[in-house]
PDB file of C-alpha atoms in Angstrom:
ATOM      1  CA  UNK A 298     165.049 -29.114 -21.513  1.00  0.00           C
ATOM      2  CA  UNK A 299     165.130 -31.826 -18.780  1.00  0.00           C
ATOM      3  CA  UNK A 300     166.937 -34.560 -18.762  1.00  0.00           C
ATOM      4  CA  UNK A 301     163.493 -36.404 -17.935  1.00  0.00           C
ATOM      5  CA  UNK A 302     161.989 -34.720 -21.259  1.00  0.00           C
ATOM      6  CA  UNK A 303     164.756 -35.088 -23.066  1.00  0.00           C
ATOM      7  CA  UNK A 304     164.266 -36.992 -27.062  1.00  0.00           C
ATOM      8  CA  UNK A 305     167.205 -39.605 -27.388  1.00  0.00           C
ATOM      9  CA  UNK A 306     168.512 -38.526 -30.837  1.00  0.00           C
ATOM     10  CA  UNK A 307     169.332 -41.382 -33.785  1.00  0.00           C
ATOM     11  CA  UNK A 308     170.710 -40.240 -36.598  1.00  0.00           C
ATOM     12  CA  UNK A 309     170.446 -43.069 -39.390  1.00  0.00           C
ATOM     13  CA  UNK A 310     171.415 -43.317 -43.224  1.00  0.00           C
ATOM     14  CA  UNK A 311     170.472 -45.696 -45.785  1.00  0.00           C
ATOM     15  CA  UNK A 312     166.879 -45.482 -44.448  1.00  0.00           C
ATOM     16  CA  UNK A 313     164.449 -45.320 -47.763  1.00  0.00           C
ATOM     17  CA  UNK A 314     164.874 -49.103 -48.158  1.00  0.00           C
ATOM     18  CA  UNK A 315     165.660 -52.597 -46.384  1.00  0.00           C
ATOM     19  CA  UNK A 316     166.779 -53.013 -43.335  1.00  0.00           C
ATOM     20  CA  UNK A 317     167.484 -49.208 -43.308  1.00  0.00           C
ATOM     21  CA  UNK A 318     163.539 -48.383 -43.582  1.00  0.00           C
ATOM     22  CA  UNK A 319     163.384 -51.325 -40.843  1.00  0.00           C
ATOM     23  CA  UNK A 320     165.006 -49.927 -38.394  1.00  0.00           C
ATOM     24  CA  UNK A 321     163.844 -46.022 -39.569  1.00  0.00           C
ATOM     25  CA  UNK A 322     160.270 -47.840 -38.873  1.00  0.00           C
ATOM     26  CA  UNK A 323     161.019 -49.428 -35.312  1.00  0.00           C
ATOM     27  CA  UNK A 324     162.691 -46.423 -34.366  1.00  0.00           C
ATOM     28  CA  UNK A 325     159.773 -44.486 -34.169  1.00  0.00           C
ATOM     29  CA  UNK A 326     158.830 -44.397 -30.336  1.00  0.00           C
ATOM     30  CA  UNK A 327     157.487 -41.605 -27.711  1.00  0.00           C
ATOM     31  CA  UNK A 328     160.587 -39.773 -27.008  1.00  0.00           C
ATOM     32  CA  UNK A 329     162.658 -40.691 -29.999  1.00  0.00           C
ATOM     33  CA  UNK A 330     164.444 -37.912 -31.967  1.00  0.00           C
ATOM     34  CA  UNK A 331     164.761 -39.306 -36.033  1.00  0.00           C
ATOM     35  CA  UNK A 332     167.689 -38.059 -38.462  1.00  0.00           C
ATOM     36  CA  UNK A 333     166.977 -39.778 -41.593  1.00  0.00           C
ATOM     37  CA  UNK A 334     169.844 -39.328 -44.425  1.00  0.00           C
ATOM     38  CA  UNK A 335     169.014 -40.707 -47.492  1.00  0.00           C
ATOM     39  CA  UNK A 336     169.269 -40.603 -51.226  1.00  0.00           C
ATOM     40  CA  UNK A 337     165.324 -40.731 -51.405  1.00  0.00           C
ATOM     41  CA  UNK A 338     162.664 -39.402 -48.847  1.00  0.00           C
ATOM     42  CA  UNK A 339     159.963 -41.814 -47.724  1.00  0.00           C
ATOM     43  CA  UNK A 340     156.918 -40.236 -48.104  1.00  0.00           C
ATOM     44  CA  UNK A 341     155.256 -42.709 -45.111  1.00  0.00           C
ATOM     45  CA  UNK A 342     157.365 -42.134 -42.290  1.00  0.00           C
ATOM     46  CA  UNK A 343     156.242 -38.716 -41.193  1.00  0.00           C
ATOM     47  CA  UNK A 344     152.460 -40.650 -40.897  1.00  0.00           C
ATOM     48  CA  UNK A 345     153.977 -43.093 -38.495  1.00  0.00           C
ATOM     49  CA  UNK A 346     156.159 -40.791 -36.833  1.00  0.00           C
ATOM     50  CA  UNK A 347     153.289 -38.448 -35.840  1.00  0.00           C
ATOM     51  CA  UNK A 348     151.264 -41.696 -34.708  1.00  0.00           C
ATOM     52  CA  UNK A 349     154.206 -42.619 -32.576  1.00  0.00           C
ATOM     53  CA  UNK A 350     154.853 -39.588 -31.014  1.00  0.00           C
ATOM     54  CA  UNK A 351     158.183 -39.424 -32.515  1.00  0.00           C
ATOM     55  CA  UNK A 352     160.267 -36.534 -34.038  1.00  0.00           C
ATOM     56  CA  UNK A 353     161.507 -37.049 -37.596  1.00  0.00           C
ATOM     57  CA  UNK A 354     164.043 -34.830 -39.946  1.00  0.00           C
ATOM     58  CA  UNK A 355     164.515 -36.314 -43.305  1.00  0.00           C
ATOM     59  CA  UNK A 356     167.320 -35.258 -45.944  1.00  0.00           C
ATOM     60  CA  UNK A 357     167.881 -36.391 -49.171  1.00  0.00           C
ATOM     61  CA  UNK A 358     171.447 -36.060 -49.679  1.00  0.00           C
ATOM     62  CA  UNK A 359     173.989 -38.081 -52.239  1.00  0.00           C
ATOM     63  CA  UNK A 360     176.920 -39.705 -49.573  1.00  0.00           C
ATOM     64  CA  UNK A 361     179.339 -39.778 -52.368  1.00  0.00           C
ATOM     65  CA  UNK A 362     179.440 -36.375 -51.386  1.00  0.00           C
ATOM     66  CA  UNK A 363     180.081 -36.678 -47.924  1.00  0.00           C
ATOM     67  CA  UNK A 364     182.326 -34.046 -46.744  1.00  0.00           C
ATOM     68  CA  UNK A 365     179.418 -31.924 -47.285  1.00  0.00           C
ATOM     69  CA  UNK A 366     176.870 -34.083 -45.961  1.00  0.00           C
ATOM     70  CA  UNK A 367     178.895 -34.414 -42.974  1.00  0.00           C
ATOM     71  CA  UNK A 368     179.442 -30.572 -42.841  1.00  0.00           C
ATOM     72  CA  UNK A 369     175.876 -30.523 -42.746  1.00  0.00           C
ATOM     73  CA  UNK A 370     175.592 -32.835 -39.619  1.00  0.00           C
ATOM     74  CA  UNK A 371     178.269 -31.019 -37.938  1.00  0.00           C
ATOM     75  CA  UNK A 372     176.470 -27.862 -38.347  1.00  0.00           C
ATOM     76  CA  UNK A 373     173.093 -29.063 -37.437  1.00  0.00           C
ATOM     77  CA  UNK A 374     174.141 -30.805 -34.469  1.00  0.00           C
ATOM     78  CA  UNK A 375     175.929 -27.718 -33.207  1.00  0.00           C
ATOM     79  CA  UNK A 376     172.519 -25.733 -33.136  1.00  0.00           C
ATOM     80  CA  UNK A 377     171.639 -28.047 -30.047  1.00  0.00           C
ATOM     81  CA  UNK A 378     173.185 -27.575 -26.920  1.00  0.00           C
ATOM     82  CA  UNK A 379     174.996 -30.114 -24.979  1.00  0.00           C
ATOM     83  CA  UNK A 380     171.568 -30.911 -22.893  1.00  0.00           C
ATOM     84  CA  UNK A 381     168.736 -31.219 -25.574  1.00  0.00           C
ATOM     85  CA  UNK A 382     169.225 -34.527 -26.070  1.00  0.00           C
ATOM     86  CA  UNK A 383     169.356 -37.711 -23.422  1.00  0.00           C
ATOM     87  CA  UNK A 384     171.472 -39.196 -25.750  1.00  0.00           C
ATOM     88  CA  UNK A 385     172.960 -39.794 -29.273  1.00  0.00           C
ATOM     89  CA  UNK A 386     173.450 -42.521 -31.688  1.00  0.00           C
ATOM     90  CA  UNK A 387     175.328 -42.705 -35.507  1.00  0.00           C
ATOM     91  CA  UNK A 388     174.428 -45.491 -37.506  1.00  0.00           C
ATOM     92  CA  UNK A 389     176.091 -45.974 -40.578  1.00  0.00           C
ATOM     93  CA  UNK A 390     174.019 -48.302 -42.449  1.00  0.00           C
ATOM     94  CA  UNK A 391     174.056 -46.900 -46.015  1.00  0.00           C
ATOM     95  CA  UNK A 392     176.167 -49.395 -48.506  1.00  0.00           C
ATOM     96  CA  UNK A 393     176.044 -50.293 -52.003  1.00  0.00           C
ATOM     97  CA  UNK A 394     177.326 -53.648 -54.321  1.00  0.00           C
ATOM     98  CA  UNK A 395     179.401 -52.252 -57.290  1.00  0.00           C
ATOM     99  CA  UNK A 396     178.878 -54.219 -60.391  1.00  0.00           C
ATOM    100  CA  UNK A 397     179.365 -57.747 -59.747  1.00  0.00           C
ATOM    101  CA  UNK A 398     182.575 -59.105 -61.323  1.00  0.00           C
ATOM    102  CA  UNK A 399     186.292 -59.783 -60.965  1.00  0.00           C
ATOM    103  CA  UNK A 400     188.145 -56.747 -60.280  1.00  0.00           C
ATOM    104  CA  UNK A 401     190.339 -56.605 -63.482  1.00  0.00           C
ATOM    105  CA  UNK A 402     186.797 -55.659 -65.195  1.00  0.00           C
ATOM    106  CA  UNK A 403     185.589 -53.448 -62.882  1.00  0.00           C
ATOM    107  CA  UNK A 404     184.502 -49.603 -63.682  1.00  0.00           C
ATOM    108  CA  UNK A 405     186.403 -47.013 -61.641  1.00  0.00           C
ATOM    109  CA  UNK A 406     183.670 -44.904 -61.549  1.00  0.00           C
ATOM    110  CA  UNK A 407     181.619 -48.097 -60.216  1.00  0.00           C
ATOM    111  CA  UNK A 408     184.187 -49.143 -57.502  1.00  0.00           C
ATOM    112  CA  UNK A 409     184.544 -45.216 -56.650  1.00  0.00           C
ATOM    113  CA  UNK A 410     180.657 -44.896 -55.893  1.00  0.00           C
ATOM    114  CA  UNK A 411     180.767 -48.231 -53.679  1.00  0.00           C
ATOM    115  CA  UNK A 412     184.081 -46.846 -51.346  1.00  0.00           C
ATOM    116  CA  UNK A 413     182.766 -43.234 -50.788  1.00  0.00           C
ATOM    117  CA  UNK A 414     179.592 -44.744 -49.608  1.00  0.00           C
ATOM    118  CA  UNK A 415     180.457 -47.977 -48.088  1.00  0.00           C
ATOM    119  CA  UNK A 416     184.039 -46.617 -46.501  1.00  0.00           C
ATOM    120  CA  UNK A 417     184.409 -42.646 -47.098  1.00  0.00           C
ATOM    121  CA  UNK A 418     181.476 -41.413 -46.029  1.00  0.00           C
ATOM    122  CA  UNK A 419     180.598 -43.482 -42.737  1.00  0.00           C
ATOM    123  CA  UNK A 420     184.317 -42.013 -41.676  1.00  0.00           C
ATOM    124  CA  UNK A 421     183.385 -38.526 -42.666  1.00  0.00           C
ATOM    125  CA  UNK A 422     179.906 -38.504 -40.703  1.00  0.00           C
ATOM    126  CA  UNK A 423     181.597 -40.079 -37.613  1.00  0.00           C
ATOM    127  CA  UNK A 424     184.137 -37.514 -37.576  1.00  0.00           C
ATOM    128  CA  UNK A 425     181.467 -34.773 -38.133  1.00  0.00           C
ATOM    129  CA  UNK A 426     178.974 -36.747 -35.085  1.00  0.00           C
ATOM    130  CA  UNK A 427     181.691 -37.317 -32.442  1.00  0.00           C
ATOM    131  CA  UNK A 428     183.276 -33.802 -32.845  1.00  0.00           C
ATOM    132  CA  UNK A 429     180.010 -31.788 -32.913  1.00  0.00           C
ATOM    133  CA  UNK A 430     178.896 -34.013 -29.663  1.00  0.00           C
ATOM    134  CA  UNK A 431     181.921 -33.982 -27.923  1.00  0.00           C
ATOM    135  CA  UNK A 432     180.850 -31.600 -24.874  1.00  0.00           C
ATOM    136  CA  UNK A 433     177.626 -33.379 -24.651  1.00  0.00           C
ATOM    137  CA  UNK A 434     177.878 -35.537 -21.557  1.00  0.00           C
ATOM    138  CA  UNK A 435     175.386 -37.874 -22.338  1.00  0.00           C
ATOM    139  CA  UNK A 436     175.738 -41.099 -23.846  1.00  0.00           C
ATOM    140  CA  UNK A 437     177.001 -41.574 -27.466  1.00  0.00           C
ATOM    141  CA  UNK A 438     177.444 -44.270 -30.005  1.00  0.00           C
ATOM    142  CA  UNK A 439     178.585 -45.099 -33.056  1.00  0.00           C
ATOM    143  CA  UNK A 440     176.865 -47.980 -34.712  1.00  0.00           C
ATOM    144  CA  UNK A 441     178.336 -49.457 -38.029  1.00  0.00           C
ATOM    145  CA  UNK A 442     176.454 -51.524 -40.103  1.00  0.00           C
ATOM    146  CA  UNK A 443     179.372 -54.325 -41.114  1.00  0.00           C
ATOM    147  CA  UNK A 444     179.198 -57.512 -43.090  1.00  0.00           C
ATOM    148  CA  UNK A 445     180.955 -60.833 -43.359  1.00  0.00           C
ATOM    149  CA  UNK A 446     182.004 -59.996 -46.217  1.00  0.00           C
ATOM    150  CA  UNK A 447     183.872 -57.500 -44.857  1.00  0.00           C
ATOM    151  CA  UNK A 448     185.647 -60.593 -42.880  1.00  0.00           C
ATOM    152  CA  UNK A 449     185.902 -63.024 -45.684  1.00  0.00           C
ATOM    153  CA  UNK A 450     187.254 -62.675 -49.257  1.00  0.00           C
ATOM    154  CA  UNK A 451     185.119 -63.704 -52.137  1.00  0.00           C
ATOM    155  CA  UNK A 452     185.572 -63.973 -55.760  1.00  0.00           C
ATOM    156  CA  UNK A 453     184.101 -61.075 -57.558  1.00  0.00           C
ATOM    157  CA  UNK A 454     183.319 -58.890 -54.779  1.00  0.00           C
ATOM    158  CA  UNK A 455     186.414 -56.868 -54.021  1.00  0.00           C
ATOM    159  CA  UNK A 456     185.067 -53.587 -53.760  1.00  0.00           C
ATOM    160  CA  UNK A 457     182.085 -54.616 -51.113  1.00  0.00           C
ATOM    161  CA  UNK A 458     184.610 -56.588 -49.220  1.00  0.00           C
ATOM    162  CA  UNK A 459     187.210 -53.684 -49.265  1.00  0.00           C
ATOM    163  CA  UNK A 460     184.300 -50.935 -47.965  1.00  0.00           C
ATOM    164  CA  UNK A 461     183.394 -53.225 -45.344  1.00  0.00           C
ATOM    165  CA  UNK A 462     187.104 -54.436 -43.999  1.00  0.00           C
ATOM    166  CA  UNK A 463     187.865 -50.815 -43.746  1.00  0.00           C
ATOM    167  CA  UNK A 464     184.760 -50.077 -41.872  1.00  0.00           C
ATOM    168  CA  UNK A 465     186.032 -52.711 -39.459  1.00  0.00           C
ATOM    169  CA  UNK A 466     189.170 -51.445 -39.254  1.00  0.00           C
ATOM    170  CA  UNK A 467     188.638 -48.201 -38.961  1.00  0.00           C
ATOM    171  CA  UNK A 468     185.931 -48.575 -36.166  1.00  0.00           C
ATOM    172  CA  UNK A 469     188.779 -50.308 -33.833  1.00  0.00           C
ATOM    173  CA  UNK A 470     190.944 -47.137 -34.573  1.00  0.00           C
ATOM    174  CA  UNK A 471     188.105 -45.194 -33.567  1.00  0.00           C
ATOM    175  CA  UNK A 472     187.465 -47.265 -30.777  1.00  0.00           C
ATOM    176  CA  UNK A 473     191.053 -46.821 -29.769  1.00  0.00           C
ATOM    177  CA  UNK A 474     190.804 -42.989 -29.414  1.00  0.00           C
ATOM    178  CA  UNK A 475     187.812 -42.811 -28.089  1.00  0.00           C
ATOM    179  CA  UNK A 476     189.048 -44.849 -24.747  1.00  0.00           C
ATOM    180  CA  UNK A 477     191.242 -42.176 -24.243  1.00  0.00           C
ATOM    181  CA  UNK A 478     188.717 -39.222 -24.301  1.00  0.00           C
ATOM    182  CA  UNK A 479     186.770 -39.225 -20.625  1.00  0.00           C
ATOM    183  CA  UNK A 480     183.912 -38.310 -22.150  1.00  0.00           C
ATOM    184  CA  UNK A 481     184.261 -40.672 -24.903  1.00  0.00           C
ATOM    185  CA  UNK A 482     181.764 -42.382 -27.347  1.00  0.00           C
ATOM    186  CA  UNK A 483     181.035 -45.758 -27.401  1.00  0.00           C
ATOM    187  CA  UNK A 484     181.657 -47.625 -31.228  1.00  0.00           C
ATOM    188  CA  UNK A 485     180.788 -51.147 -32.942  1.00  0.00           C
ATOM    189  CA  UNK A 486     180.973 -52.310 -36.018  1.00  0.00           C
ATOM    190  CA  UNK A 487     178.416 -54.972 -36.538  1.00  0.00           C
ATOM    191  CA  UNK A 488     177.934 -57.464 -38.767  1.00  0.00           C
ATOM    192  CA  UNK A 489     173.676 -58.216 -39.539  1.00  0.00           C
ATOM    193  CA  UNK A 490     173.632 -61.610 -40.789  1.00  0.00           C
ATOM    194  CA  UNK A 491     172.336 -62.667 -44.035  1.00  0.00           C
ATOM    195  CA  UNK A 492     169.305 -60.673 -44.795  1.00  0.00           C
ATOM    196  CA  UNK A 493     166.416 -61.013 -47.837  1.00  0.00           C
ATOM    197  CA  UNK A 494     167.244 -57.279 -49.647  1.00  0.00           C
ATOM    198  CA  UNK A 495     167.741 -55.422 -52.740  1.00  0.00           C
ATOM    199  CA  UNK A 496     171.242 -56.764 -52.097  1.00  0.00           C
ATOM    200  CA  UNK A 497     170.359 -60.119 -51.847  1.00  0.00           C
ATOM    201  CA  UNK A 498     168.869 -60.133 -55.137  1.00  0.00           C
ATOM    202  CA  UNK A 499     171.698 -58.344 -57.064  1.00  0.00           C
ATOM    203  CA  UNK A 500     173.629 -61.751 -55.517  1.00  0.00           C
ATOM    204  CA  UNK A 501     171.337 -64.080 -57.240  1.00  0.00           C
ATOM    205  CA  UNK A 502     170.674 -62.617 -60.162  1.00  0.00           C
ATOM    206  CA  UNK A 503     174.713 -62.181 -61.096  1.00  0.00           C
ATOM    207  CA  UNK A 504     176.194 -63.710 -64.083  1.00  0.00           C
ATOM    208  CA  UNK A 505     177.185 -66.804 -62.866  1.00  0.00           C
ATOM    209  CA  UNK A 506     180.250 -66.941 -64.875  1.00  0.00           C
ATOM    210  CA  UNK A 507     181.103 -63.844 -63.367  1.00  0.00           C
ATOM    211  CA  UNK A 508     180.009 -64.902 -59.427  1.00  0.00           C
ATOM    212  CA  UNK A 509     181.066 -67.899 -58.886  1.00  0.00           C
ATOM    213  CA  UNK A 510     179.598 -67.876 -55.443  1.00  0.00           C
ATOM    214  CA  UNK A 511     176.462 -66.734 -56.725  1.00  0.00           C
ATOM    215  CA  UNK A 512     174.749 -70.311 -56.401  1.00  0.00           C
ATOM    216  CA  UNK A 513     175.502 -70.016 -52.233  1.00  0.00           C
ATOM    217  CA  UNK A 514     172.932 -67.270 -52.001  1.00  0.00           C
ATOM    218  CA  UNK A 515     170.722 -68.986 -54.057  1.00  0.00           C
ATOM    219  CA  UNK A 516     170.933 -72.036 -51.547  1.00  0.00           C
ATOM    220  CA  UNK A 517     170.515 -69.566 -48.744  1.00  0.00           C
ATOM    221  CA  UNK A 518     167.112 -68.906 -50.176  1.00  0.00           C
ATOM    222  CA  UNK A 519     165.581 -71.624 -51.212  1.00  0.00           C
ATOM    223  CA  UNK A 520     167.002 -73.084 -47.248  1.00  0.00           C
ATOM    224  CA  UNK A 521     164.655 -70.508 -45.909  1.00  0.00           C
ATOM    225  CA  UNK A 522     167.821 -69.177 -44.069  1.00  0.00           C
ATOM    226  CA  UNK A 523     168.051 -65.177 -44.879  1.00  0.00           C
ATOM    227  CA  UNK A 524     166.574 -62.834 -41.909  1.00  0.00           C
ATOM    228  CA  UNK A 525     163.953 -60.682 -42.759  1.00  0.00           C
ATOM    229  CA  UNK A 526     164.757 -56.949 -42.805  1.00  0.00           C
ATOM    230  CA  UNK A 527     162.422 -56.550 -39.776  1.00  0.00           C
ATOM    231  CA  UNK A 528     163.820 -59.089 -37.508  1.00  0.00           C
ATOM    232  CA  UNK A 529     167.633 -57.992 -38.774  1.00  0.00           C
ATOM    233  CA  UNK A 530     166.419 -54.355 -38.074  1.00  0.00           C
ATOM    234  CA  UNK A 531     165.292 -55.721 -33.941  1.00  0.00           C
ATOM    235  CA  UNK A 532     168.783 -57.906 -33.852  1.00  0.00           C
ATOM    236  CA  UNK A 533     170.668 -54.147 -35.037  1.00  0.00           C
ATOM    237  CA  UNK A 534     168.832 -52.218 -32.744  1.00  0.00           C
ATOM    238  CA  UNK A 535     169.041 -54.635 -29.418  1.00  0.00           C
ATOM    239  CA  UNK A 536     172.614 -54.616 -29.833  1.00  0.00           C
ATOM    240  CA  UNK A 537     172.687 -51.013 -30.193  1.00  0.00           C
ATOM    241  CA  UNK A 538     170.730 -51.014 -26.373  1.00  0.00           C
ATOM    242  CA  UNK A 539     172.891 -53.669 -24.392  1.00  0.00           C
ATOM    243  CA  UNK A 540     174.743 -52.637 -21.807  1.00  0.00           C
ATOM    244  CA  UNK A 541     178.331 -53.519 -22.919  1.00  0.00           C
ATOM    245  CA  UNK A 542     177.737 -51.865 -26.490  1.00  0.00           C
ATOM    246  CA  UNK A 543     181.547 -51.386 -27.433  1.00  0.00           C
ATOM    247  CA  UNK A 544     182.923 -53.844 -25.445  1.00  0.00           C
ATOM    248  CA  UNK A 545     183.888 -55.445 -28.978  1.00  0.00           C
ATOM    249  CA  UNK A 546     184.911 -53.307 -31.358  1.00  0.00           C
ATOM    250  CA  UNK A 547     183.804 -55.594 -34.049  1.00  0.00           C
ATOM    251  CA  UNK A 548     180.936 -57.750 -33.389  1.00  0.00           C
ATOM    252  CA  UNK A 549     178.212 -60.305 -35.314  1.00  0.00           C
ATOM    253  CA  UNK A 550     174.531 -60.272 -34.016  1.00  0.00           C
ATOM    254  CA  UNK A 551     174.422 -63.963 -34.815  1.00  0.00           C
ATOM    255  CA  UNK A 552     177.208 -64.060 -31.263  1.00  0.00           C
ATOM    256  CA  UNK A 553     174.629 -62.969 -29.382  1.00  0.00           C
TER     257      UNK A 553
END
């Protein structure tokens, strides 16, 4: 295949809902190859991605299992040679809450759910992505999908925070390695701003006994002053294009 011809390859999870389906949505252009990875399979993407002109791949997979998810990647990116693809993006934006609450009451089972999603599996799948592409000499990214949280403590919310400090951390390591491969990827871990989701909600609706931040978000709401998941998903994604993607390790679209 020609460089010319060649899709540019995104390989997204967390995409069924949010800012995930956002940015699965937008996405979809002429000469865009689609990875979707997913706990649940959106039945109206293929429709959009056959209007667009766009190839799609959807799997429904469970990331608290992702050693084998990220088997999966490496395998299926290693059935394309190094020149298929004009280039290749990771974007790690799958993440759950664990129940809201101070940590002394928390569930392990809970908290482990929240880290192998939020913090195990975006290192797995990275691993899996930049070692499968590693003789592809075409540009690649990493793109993690951060919080503030994962920048400032709050009450109640250790296991988020935790998952998302790590995923800061780990992307400078990453970073850091990378620089000293020639043929190196590019990484960020990037923080969306506040955004109107599922997650959102599970803020506002918290026992605010056991959140004692909880009446914040509700101010952020009523203020008018969360993004929507469609303009957070165009903020993600223009960051992911600029030209000094990676400069910063660890980045916040609202520095832009």
């Amino acid at each position: 295949m020609s460089s010319s011809s060649a899709p540019h390859l995104f390989i997204l999870t967390g995409a069924s809902r949010g800012m995930g389906l956002a940015m699965a949505e937008q996405l979809l252009e002429p000469g865009h190859a689609l990875l979707c990875i997913s706990r649940g399979i959106s039945e109206a993407l293929p429709t959009r991605a056959d209007a667009a002109g766009a190839q799609l791949t959807q799997w429904s997979a469970d990331l608290t299992e992702g050693a084998a998810v990220s088997a999966r990647l490496e395998e299926w990116l290693a059935a394309y040679g190094p020149n298929h693809f004009a280039s290749a993006s990771l974007i790690n934006n799958a993440g759950v809450i664990p129940t809201i609450g101070p940590l002394r009451e928390a569930d392990a089972k809970d908290l482990a759910f929240a880290l192998r999603v939020g913090l195990e599996a975006p290192m797995q799948l990275s691993a899996a992505f930049l070692r499968a592409t590693r003789g592809w000499h075409v540009p690649r990214k990493v793109l993690n999908i951060s919080s503030g949280l994962g920048r400032r403590a709050m009450a109640s919310q250790a296991g988020y925070c935790a998952a998302k400090a790590g995923m800061d951390h780990f992307t400078r390591c990453l970073a850091l390695d990378e620089a000293q491969d020639a043929n190196g990827a590019k990484v960020c871990s990037l923080a969306p701003g506040v955004i109107d989701t599922d997650m959102q909600r599970q803020l506002r609706g918290a026992n605010a006994e056991a959140f004692p931040d909880r009446g914040n978000f509700e101010r952020l709401k009523s203020a008018g002053q969360l993004s929507s998941p469609e303009e957070a998903a165009r903020r993600v994604l223009a960051w992911l294009q600029r030209p000094d993607f990676g400069a910063e390790p660890v980045a916040d679209v609202r520095d832009a």
